[in-house]
Amino acid sequence: MPVATAALPGVPAAFTGRDEDLARLMPVLDPSAGSDLPVVICAVSGLGGIGKTALALYAAHRAVAEGWFPGGTLFVDFRGYDKDPVTADQALLTLLDGMGVRSSDLPQTANAQYALYRRLLAEERRSMLLILDNASDPEQVSPLVPGTDHHRVLITSRDRLTDLDARLFDLDVLKPEAAAELIDRSLRLSDGSDDRAAREPDAVAELVILCGLHPLALRIAVGMLRKRRYRSIASLVGELREAEDRAGALGVRPVFEVAYGQLAPEPARLLRLVCLAPTAEVSGEAAGALAGLGLEQTAGLLEELATSHLVTPVPTGGDVRWRLHDLVRAFGASVVAGDADLRAEGEAARERILEFYHRWTTAADDRLNWLPGMPEPERFADVAEALAWLDGERTGLVGAAQWAREGRHASLAVKLTVRLTRYFDWRRYYDEWSGLARIAQEAAHRAGDVVGEIDAWDRLAMALREVDKPEEAIAAHRHCLALLQAVGDDRRVANAWDGLGLALTVAGRFEEAIDANIRVLDLRRAAGDRRNEGNSWNHLGIALHEAGRVEEAIDAYTHARDLYEAVEDRNRAGMAWHNLGNALMDAGRLPEAMDAYGNSRVRHREFGAWYHEGTALWALARAHEAAGHPVEARTAWLDAAEAFARADATEEAAEAQSAADALT
């Protein structure tokens, strides 16, 4: 998955040679300028590595400095030329996250997410700039275009996106004078006394031609020159000419070959291996896992590669991630593919990073599911730490899980997908969840891994249920049950029936759902599984409540509440209290409903689940209003507004505040 960031990435320090391009682009970006387009879109196209992103970011920083976009900026890399480019739906989730919509605020279905996104953009009267970087297809970006003309969209792509109603800007290589200036400025930037470019104008002229006037190749050449401070530019020109003769090709590859050949063995090995990472941007920790090295040693090697412009540091909060241009990744992958020993080394690296991701995802998942009395999970002291790690590694985790398509990695990738279930549910990434579950199911089936296939079908069914596809979820749960006949695993059988009961409830097939939940209860009672027995009572209560059997639902919710309280599962206890309050409300038992909502609020507050606390207070306020208690209702509305604000649920907070104001 991509990351949408409101903090614009930086621009290369020696950015130069684009004055004419900026002169064309900046007036179109200016929100105060008139336009004959309903939405102003600028699409910058050109060769890979030619500087499209650098130009877009330079223009964006300049526009922000001019005060053109008080509503903020959002940047997303679509990785359009990777094996698995980012889809519009995936980018939408990260754009919403960048706009402050996350977790429980996020609508479940894609249609609802798009509707919220468009509404937020329409309501934001201050101009915003969306930078949609590295797109390969109009379908990646067109659903994300705002519907109003006061925002601006800046797209970069190697292709001319002629199907978009956009102002198209074709970016060419640098002019010889600008390329020579880039070399001179870059050398002087690191060492003010480095005057080699001024002393060797003929060698500089040859170097820029050998680099094809291509900015990425030029920066890598500068990286080599900085390392060989007391050697002439002409000496590098000679090496590049030899590499060009060996390769029998022009362009950037000879530059990559010489730069790679000048690396010491350890940084060269790390470069090859990070080129095999599941995504173009990795954490230092993930890079270390690929290479089987410690963090400190890995950081030093990455910094060395950064001085050669083969990787780029990307500050993220208090940490640094490392990004590779896709041309560099393609070069590194080709080096590995061309040598049997390096291919074996690469496969071992992929196994290591899968094991790394699985180990820490398991620990994070254990923390998300932890209850008093359970063993303490590795590494993560609390839920916030676990979620922060999962958020930071999310792109790599999803990319690695997609390796399940490759038979040799299927088993670990399927396990990784299973362990991501709670996280995807927590963050409401249902489409991503269902996509990985489908990949895992198909991979496990091909590998003959029946247990893995059962787990994948189960996770797929859960995701389908959450995106309001109950009939497909029912079919998936039935696949689980059919496969389980050959396995005989009572715990998994109970889980499959439990999921089936929930899907039947969502589908409105209440009597079937009730029967399924009763069957689950019998299985879990027989196993002495008290916590999951609580889940069964809660799910039975939901089915009974939906079927109109309110008193029976109250009894079921009460059983669920008592079991959750007994095992100290405060989070689920809060949900059972809330469900009980809803049933009591429908039964006209208002004082008992108020007590239930109050207990729900307390449990969620203990767990730090602010959004759920807000919903409990919302329901409590409604109950007080129904009972004719305006003072108590207003207090509950105000408390709800505070809880929603803590959860960054601004819309709900505003509605609760408005309800409180109406009672003054």
XYZ file of C-alpha atoms in Angstrom:
664
model
C 0.000 0.000 0.000
C 1.101 3.570 -0.593
C 1.423 6.171 2.117
C -0.344 9.507 1.742
C 1.672 12.221 3.401
C 0.807 15.828 4.112
C 4.520 16.596 4.534
C 5.936 16.954 1.035
C 9.054 14.860 0.323
C 12.173 16.891 -0.261
C 13.667 17.964 -3.583
C 17.239 16.976 -4.624
C 19.557 19.674 -3.298
C 21.150 20.442 -6.672
C 17.872 20.646 -8.605
C 18.512 22.727 -11.700
C 17.834 23.154 -15.396
C 14.042 23.258 -15.296
C 13.326 26.991 -15.454
C 11.365 26.743 -18.722
C 9.307 23.812 -17.447
C 8.523 25.671 -14.227
C 7.541 28.762 -16.178
C 4.888 26.682 -17.977
C 3.736 24.699 -14.943
C 3.464 27.268 -12.147
C 0.782 29.525 -13.710
C -1.491 26.511 -14.228
C -1.079 25.430 -10.593
C -1.972 28.881 -9.261
C -5.517 28.577 -7.773
C -6.123 32.292 -8.283
C -5.661 31.954 -12.041
C -8.700 31.376 -14.197
C -9.174 28.119 -16.097
C -11.383 26.699 -18.807
C -11.234 23.256 -17.163
C -13.775 22.118 -14.518
C -10.909 20.672 -12.466
C -7.336 21.734 -13.109
C -5.098 18.717 -13.617
C -1.462 18.955 -14.660
C 0.099 15.744 -16.004
C 3.904 15.683 -16.340
C 5.192 12.833 -18.511
C 8.658 11.633 -19.493
C 11.221 8.852 -19.255
C 11.805 7.016 -16.002
C 14.327 8.865 -13.821
C 14.163 11.998 -15.930
C 13.126 14.165 -12.985
C 9.318 14.277 -13.152
C 8.894 13.786 -9.412
C 11.650 16.274 -8.610
C 9.972 18.887 -10.839
C 6.555 18.223 -9.309
C 7.914 18.478 -5.770
C 9.924 21.623 -6.532
C 6.823 23.250 -7.990
C 4.739 22.120 -5.004
C 7.216 23.499 -2.450
C 7.323 26.799 -4.307
C 3.514 26.945 -4.462
C 3.249 26.245 -0.734
C 5.785 28.993 -0.023
C 3.572 31.352 -2.058
C 0.624 30.413 0.174
C -1.372 28.954 -2.705
C -2.610 25.837 -0.889
C -3.766 26.687 2.655
C -5.900 23.525 2.658
C -2.719 21.425 2.556
C -0.972 19.003 0.229
C -1.163 15.235 -0.176
C 1.433 13.102 -1.969
C 0.948 9.483 -3.087
C 3.376 7.294 -5.033
C 1.323 4.973 -7.259
C 4.308 2.763 -8.159
C 2.733 2.517 -11.592
C 5.560 0.561 -13.175
C 6.050 -1.959 -10.368
C 4.816 -5.531 -10.675
C 1.821 -4.680 -8.467
C 0.951 -0.982 -8.974
C -1.263 0.825 -6.512
C -4.950 0.853 -7.442
C -7.282 3.808 -7.095
C -9.109 2.042 -4.244
C -5.850 1.506 -2.344
C -4.764 5.100 -2.893
C -8.178 6.299 -1.727
C -7.653 4.689 1.679
C -4.318 6.408 2.152
C -5.646 9.762 0.943
C -8.472 9.505 3.475
C -5.910 8.597 6.122
C -3.902 11.682 5.168
C -7.094 13.710 5.589
C -7.544 12.336 9.129
C -10.096 9.593 8.346
C -8.927 6.286 9.772
C -9.923 3.171 11.694
C -13.498 3.320 12.922
C -14.188 6.539 10.982
C -13.584 4.761 7.695
C -16.725 3.598 5.839
C -16.763 -0.120 5.093
C -17.541 -0.113 1.373
C -15.540 1.437 -1.448
C -18.565 3.391 -2.691
C -19.070 4.953 0.733
C -15.335 5.737 0.981
C -15.376 7.548 -2.375
C -18.507 9.450 -1.351
C -16.835 10.590 1.884
C -13.643 11.560 0.035
C -15.527 13.678 -2.504
C -17.626 15.295 0.203
C -14.557 16.225 2.274
C -12.914 17.792 -0.781
C -16.094 19.667 -1.680
C -16.482 20.988 1.877
C -12.823 22.066 2.085
C -13.050 25.576 0.674
C -9.339 26.244 1.084
C -7.352 25.137 -1.949
C -5.546 21.803 -1.713
C -2.872 20.233 -3.918
C -2.909 16.494 -4.633
C 0.325 15.092 -6.075
C -0.361 11.698 -7.656
C 3.104 10.471 -8.492
C 4.274 7.726 -10.843
C 0.921 6.686 -12.314
C 0.855 4.365 -15.321
C -2.837 4.358 -16.197
C -5.605 6.986 -16.092
C -7.751 4.498 -14.168
C -5.330 4.732 -11.258
C -5.987 8.426 -10.768
C -9.242 9.485 -12.449
C -11.534 8.275 -9.607
C -9.517 10.452 -7.200
C -9.861 13.730 -9.062
C -11.812 16.306 -6.993
C -15.140 17.481 -8.291
C -14.408 21.157 -7.667
C -12.214 23.667 -9.475
C -10.516 25.284 -6.466
C -8.223 22.316 -5.822
C -5.299 21.321 -8.037
C -4.045 17.890 -9.089
C -0.467 17.284 -10.247
C 0.204 13.872 -11.825
C 3.478 12.371 -12.998
C 3.766 9.428 -15.396
C 6.121 7.921 -17.945
C 3.190 7.843 -20.353
C 1.202 10.747 -21.774
C -2.142 10.341 -20.033
C -4.118 11.638 -22.978
C -7.385 10.112 -21.747
C -7.412 12.601 -18.868
C -8.824 16.103 -19.251
C -5.517 17.569 -18.192
C -2.878 20.071 -19.172
C -0.086 17.832 -20.491
C 3.573 18.685 -19.946
C 6.226 16.577 -21.671
C 9.526 16.559 -19.781
C 12.687 15.985 -21.801
C 16.236 15.231 -20.708
C 18.304 18.171 -19.498
C 20.021 20.475 -21.920
C 23.834 20.016 -22.007
C 24.449 23.295 -20.170
C 21.981 22.395 -17.409
C 23.429 18.875 -17.071
C 26.928 20.332 -16.715
C 25.629 22.801 -14.120
C 24.031 19.934 -12.173
C 27.411 18.188 -11.984
C 29.256 21.341 -10.912
C 26.663 22.367 -8.302
C 26.422 18.861 -6.875
C 30.193 18.509 -6.481
C 30.520 21.927 -4.840
C 27.577 21.167 -2.565
C 29.524 18.411 -0.818
C 32.908 20.140 -1.041
C 33.043 23.856 -1.759
C 36.608 23.565 -3.033
C 35.791 20.839 -5.572
C 36.417 22.705 -8.849
C 36.961 19.676 -11.112
C 33.973 20.571 -13.301
C 35.421 24.015 -13.970
C 38.896 22.546 -14.664
C 37.676 19.746 -16.948
C 34.915 21.207 -19.147
C 35.623 18.767 -21.978
C 35.371 15.755 -19.641
C 32.120 17.140 -18.180
C 30.734 17.528 -21.706
C 31.585 13.878 -22.454
C 30.162 12.728 -19.117
C 26.781 14.361 -19.645
C 26.532 12.715 -23.088
C 27.484 9.308 -21.638
C 24.738 9.794 -19.030
C 22.287 10.588 -21.800
C 21.568 13.995 -20.172
C 19.458 11.866 -17.819
C 19.149 13.357 -14.278
C 19.183 10.026 -12.401
C 22.276 8.826 -14.277
C 23.934 12.194 -13.694
C 23.293 12.035 -9.944
C 24.736 8.538 -9.751
C 27.787 9.744 -11.707
C 28.168 12.616 -9.229
C 28.005 10.095 -6.385
C 30.951 8.234 -7.931
C 32.900 11.472 -8.402
C 32.374 12.479 -4.787
C 33.827 9.171 -3.645
C 36.896 9.595 -5.853
C 37.566 13.177 -4.800
C 41.178 13.267 -5.996
C 40.659 11.503 -9.311
C 39.776 13.301 -12.508
C 36.374 13.394 -14.171
C 38.132 12.089 -17.269
C 39.007 8.853 -15.448
C 35.304 8.175 -14.808
C 34.514 8.992 -18.434
C 36.992 6.318 -19.495
C 35.371 3.697 -17.263
C 31.913 4.544 -18.559
C 33.072 4.244 -22.159
C 34.494 0.775 -21.403
C 31.223 -0.271 -19.726
C 29.255 1.066 -22.680
C 31.389 -1.004 -25.063
C 30.902 -4.136 -22.954
C 27.130 -3.640 -22.659
C 26.779 -2.796 -26.337
C 24.067 -0.298 -25.361
C 23.641 3.370 -24.616
C 21.547 4.903 -21.833
C 21.712 4.601 -18.069
C 22.685 0.930 -17.691
C 26.452 1.479 -18.173
C 26.273 4.152 -15.438
C 24.548 1.690 -13.108
C 27.121 -0.999 -13.922
C 30.098 1.225 -13.155
C 28.512 2.562 -9.959
C 27.683 -0.982 -8.835
C 31.157 -2.214 -9.781
C 32.789 0.453 -7.619
C 30.925 -0.648 -4.504
C 32.673 -2.725 -1.858
C 31.285 -6.282 -1.508
C 29.031 -5.594 1.498
C 27.151 -2.530 0.145
C 26.948 -4.220 -3.288
C 25.316 -7.266 -1.674
C 22.862 -5.104 0.278
C 21.913 -3.177 -2.869
C 21.177 -6.429 -4.735
C 19.023 -7.704 -1.911
C 16.991 -4.547 -1.257
C 16.247 -4.525 -5.002
C 14.373 -7.802 -4.294
C 12.271 -6.311 -1.471
C 8.493 -6.467 -1.945
C 8.294 -2.684 -2.367
C 10.485 0.184 -3.536
C 10.684 1.677 -0.037
C 11.930 -0.296 2.965
C 12.669 0.354 6.604
C 16.209 -0.143 7.842
C 14.917 -3.063 9.878
C 13.443 -4.772 6.806
C 16.627 -4.144 4.812
C 18.588 -5.764 7.631
C 16.278 -8.783 7.532
C 16.868 -9.191 3.795
C 20.627 -9.162 4.308
C 20.694 -10.997 7.631
C 22.494 -8.045 9.251
C 22.036 -5.997 12.414
C 20.406 -2.573 12.388
C 23.577 -0.549 12.947
C 25.555 -2.312 10.232
C 22.619 -2.070 7.814
C 22.185 1.649 8.498
C 25.850 2.296 7.730
C 25.657 0.401 4.438
C 22.449 2.173 3.419
C 24.056 5.534 4.133
C 26.975 4.523 1.920
C 24.561 3.594 -0.887
C 22.789 6.924 -0.400
C 26.043 8.810 -1.043
C 26.124 7.029 -4.406
C 22.497 8.070 -5.114
C 21.545 4.408 -5.438
C 19.075 4.708 -2.568
C 17.320 7.775 -1.188
C 16.663 8.391 2.532
C 13.056 9.298 3.302
C 12.573 10.775 6.802
C 9.328 9.576 8.434
C 8.761 11.065 11.853
C 11.684 10.047 14.028
C 12.803 7.277 11.662
C 14.226 6.959 8.153
C 13.045 4.720 5.341
C 14.997 4.004 2.174
C 13.630 4.315 -1.360
C 15.010 2.884 -4.597
C 14.167 4.220 -8.024
C 12.485 1.495 -10.061
C 15.251 1.697 -12.684
C 17.774 0.866 -9.955
C 15.530 -1.938 -8.710
C 15.262 -3.352 -12.208
C 19.041 -3.216 -12.612
C 19.645 -4.952 -9.271
C 17.087 -7.648 -10.046
C 18.738 -8.274 -13.432
C 22.131 -8.695 -11.755
C 20.651 -11.346 -9.474
C 18.755 -13.078 -12.282
C 21.930 -13.435 -14.339
C 23.877 -15.513 -11.804
C 22.854 -18.843 -10.241
C 24.654 -18.172 -6.952
C 23.076 -14.725 -6.654
C 19.636 -16.214 -7.385
C 20.105 -18.628 -4.486
C 21.254 -15.724 -2.300
C 18.129 -13.786 -3.335
C 15.776 -16.645 -2.487
C 17.365 -16.933 0.954
C 16.872 -13.188 1.447
C 13.188 -13.431 0.560
C 12.739 -16.275 3.035
C 14.434 -14.175 5.721
C 12.205 -11.157 5.202
C 9.083 -13.321 5.155
C 10.171 -14.883 8.434
C 10.946 -11.407 9.816
C 7.526 -10.073 8.807
C 5.753 -13.168 10.111
C 7.542 -13.074 13.474
C 6.751 -9.451 14.231
C 3.277 -9.502 12.712
C 2.559 -12.487 14.974
C 3.824 -10.510 17.978
C 1.773 -7.462 16.987
C -1.304 -9.620 16.398
C -0.810 -11.272 19.791
C -0.719 -7.805 21.373
C -3.934 -6.751 19.599
C -5.620 -9.904 20.950
C -3.923 -9.927 24.354
C -5.925 -10.414 27.577
C -4.821 -10.505 31.229
C -3.400 -13.909 32.058
C -2.038 -14.518 28.563
C 1.729 -14.653 27.958
C 3.204 -11.242 27.184
C 3.849 -10.864 23.434
C 7.326 -10.142 22.152
C 8.499 -6.590 21.587
C 5.268 -4.570 21.716
C 4.376 -3.151 25.123
C 0.886 -2.005 24.146
C -1.635 -1.833 21.311
C -0.360 1.583 20.154
C 3.163 0.214 19.605
C 1.834 -2.800 17.712
C -0.346 -0.666 15.449
C 2.470 1.822 14.810
C 4.777 -0.973 13.621
C 2.071 -2.514 11.422
C 1.243 0.904 9.941
C 4.910 1.577 9.175
C 5.531 -1.813 7.556
C 2.119 -2.134 5.915
C 3.353 -1.658 2.339
C 6.041 -4.300 2.729
C 3.727 -6.679 4.565
C 1.146 -6.569 1.795
C 3.793 -6.946 -0.909
C 5.383 -9.895 0.873
C 2.016 -11.580 1.401
C 1.442 -11.337 -2.348
C 4.463 -13.626 -2.794
C 1.992 -16.380 -1.917
C 1.377 -16.532 -5.684
C 4.867 -18.085 -5.945
C 4.763 -21.694 -4.806
C 8.073 -21.687 -2.928
C 6.912 -18.854 -0.664
C 3.256 -19.840 -0.352
C 3.280 -21.347 3.149
C 4.858 -18.365 4.950
C 2.907 -15.845 2.888
C -0.397 -17.546 3.767
C 0.535 -17.511 7.472
C 1.381 -13.818 7.182
C -2.023 -13.073 5.623
C -3.792 -14.922 8.452
C -1.874 -12.950 11.058
C -2.809 -9.632 9.412
C -6.541 -10.308 9.886
C -6.998 -8.466 13.173
C -4.993 -5.497 11.921
C -6.997 -5.180 8.701
C -10.210 -5.373 10.715
C -8.915 -2.818 13.235
C -7.957 -0.362 10.489
C -10.961 -1.312 8.312
C -8.848 -2.189 5.278
C -11.445 -4.661 4.036
C -10.777 -4.566 0.291
C -7.059 -5.093 0.870
C -7.868 -7.875 3.327
C -10.151 -9.708 0.896
C -7.615 -9.343 -1.945
C -4.819 -10.952 0.062
C -7.156 -13.646 1.370
C -8.038 -14.637 -2.204
C -4.353 -14.855 -3.112
C -3.670 -16.942 0.008
C -6.574 -19.302 -0.691
C -5.467 -19.940 -4.265
C -1.836 -20.425 -3.219
C -2.688 -22.851 -0.422
C -4.916 -24.823 -2.783
C -2.121 -25.116 -5.374
C 0.321 -26.198 -2.673
C -2.057 -28.824 -1.276
C -1.982 -27.075 2.113
C -5.476 -27.942 3.362
C -5.142 -26.201 6.745
C -3.755 -23.058 5.071
C -6.594 -23.124 2.555
C -9.166 -23.429 5.358
C -7.663 -20.454 7.182
C -7.574 -18.420 3.958
C -11.224 -19.218 3.127
C -12.158 -18.225 6.685
C -10.359 -14.857 6.417
C -11.835 -14.233 2.983
C -15.321 -14.897 4.318
C -14.750 -12.479 7.206
C -13.633 -9.735 4.822
C -16.551 -10.340 2.451
C -18.943 -10.072 5.357
C -17.514 -6.708 6.323
C -17.878 -5.288 2.792
C -21.548 -6.282 2.734
C -21.227 -9.338 0.498
C -22.997 -11.817 2.800
C -23.950 -14.418 0.195
C -20.320 -14.662 -0.976
C -19.249 -14.859 2.677
C -21.739 -17.675 3.286
C -20.324 -19.604 0.322
C -16.761 -19.093 1.603
C -17.665 -20.357 5.095
C -19.314 -23.405 3.538
C -16.065 -24.073 1.637
C -14.307 -24.056 5.023
C -16.770 -26.526 6.489
C -16.448 -28.847 3.494
C -12.646 -28.860 3.768
C -12.814 -29.354 7.536
C -14.542 -32.685 7.109
C -11.137 -34.122 6.161
C -9.232 -32.377 8.949
C -11.307 -32.897 12.087
C -10.232 -29.723 13.893
C -13.002 -28.839 16.371
C -11.691 -25.326 16.986
C -11.664 -24.474 13.295
C -15.078 -26.134 12.837
C -16.486 -23.892 15.573
C -14.900 -20.822 13.988
C -16.370 -21.675 10.585
C -19.875 -22.151 11.998
C -19.493 -18.931 13.999
C -18.572 -16.984 10.867
C -21.380 -18.641 8.950
C -23.853 -17.560 11.612
C -22.716 -13.941 11.333
C -22.904 -14.012 7.524
C -26.404 -15.488 7.660
C -27.428 -12.697 10.031
C -26.056 -10.038 7.663
C -27.939 -11.734 4.813
C -31.198 -11.522 6.778
C -31.499 -15.297 7.122
C -32.112 -15.052 10.859
C -33.508 -18.469 11.723
C -30.627 -20.188 9.923
C -28.240 -17.862 11.755
C -29.781 -18.750 15.107
C -29.385 -22.474 14.391
C -25.742 -21.970 13.357
C -24.941 -19.994 16.502
C -26.543 -22.602 18.758
C -24.368 -25.230 17.089
C -21.261 -23.104 17.785
C -22.299 -22.726 21.433
C -22.445 -26.494 21.855
C -18.976 -26.914 20.321
C -17.380 -24.201 22.458
C -19.013 -25.345 25.678
C -17.715 -28.852 25.021
C -14.206 -27.433 24.495
C -14.381 -25.259 27.631
C -13.508 -22.222 25.509
C -15.062 -19.504 27.685
C -13.842 -16.459 25.796
C -15.087 -17.724 22.445
C -18.257 -18.965 24.098
C -18.817 -15.307 24.923
C -18.445 -14.509 21.215
C -21.046 -17.178 20.406
C -23.560 -15.775 22.888
C -22.974 -12.272 21.528
C -23.467 -13.399 17.923
C -26.551 -15.401 18.913
C -27.898 -12.280 20.577
C -27.420 -10.284 17.382
C -29.334 -12.886 15.351
C -32.138 -13.082 17.904
C -32.366 -9.301 18.108
C -32.555 -8.950 14.318
C -35.250 -11.648 14.268
C -37.347 -9.596 16.698
C -36.897 -12.011 19.620
C -35.813 -9.205 21.950
C -36.149 -10.883 25.358
C -34.164 -13.890 24.146
C -31.548 -11.480 22.771
C -31.290 -9.779 26.174
C -30.625 -13.168 27.762
C -27.945 -14.016 25.164
C -26.200 -10.642 25.510
C -26.213 -11.050 29.289
C -24.455 -14.417 28.965
C -21.887 -12.846 26.610
C -21.274 -9.940 28.976
C -20.749 -12.210 31.956
C -18.288 -14.446 30.107
C -16.281 -11.494 28.782
C -16.124 -9.940 32.225
C -15.002 -13.263 33.703
C -12.036 -13.546 31.321
C -11.317 -9.777 31.598
C -11.814 -9.103 27.895
C -12.682 -5.449 28.477
C -12.974 -4.542 24.811
C -15.519 -7.231 23.963
C -17.270 -6.713 27.284
C -17.874 -3.113 26.245
C -19.426 -4.293 22.976
C -21.667 -6.815 24.776
C -22.809 -4.113 27.220
C -23.628 -1.870 24.244
C -25.591 -4.593 22.442
C -27.434 -5.342 25.674
C -28.337 -1.664 25.999
C -29.779 -1.635 22.480
C -31.961 -4.653 23.220
C -33.117 -3.165 26.532
C -34.016 0.061 24.722
C -36.145 -1.883 22.252
C -37.800 -3.651 25.177
C -38.690 -0.272 26.733
C -36.474 -0.882 29.788
C -34.835 2.547 29.733
C -33.153 2.626 33.183
C -31.482 -0.723 32.536
C -30.449 0.442 29.037
C -28.818 3.561 30.505
C -26.909 1.408 32.977
C -25.730 -0.869 30.148
C -24.549 2.038 27.998
C -22.749 3.535 30.981
C -20.902 0.264 31.579
C -20.060 0.049 27.886
C -18.584 3.521 28.057
C -16.432 2.596 31.070
C -15.080 -0.594 29.461
C -14.154 1.146 26.215
C -12.523 3.994 28.093
C -10.387 1.520 30.057
C -9.241 0.021 26.765
C -8.581 3.394 25.136
C -11.188 2.704 22.437
C -12.326 6.319 22.113
C -14.583 5.857 19.107
C -16.490 3.033 20.794
C -16.728 5.129 23.960
C -18.245 7.869 21.827
C -20.858 5.497 20.375
C -21.778 4.290 23.885
C -22.220 7.888 25.046
C -24.206 8.692 21.912
C -26.610 5.845 22.728
C -26.741 6.946 26.383
C -27.690 10.481 25.323
C -30.486 9.116 23.132
C -31.744 7.021 26.037
C -31.818 10.052 28.361
C -33.693 12.038 25.719
C -36.252 9.230 25.400
C -36.662 9.245 29.190
C -37.146 13.032 29.291
C -33.801 13.844 30.973
C -32.464 16.848 28.992
C -29.684 17.768 31.461
C -28.283 14.244 31.552
C -28.687 13.944 27.785
C -26.704 17.140 27.186
C -23.881 15.910 29.450
C -23.732 12.636 27.541
C -23.687 14.460 24.178
C -20.800 16.645 25.358
C -18.871 13.614 26.629
C -19.534 11.880 23.305
C -18.157 14.892 21.408
C -14.995 14.767 23.520
C -14.540 11.008 22.964
C -15.060 11.314 19.214
C -12.601 14.190 19.088
C -9.985 12.016 20.803
C -10.644 9.379 18.119
C -10.197 12.000 15.349
C -13.829 11.368 14.345
C -14.473 15.025 13.590
C -17.833 14.569 11.905
C -19.311 12.562 14.777
C -17.801 14.998 17.288
C -19.470 17.919 15.512
C -22.845 16.142 15.401
C -22.646 15.309 19.112
C -21.712 18.907 19.935
C -24.616 20.144 17.810
C -27.006 17.828 19.664
C -25.708 19.154 22.983
C -26.111 22.760 21.826
C -29.709 22.046 20.832
C -30.472 21.187 24.474
C -29.135 24.434 25.981
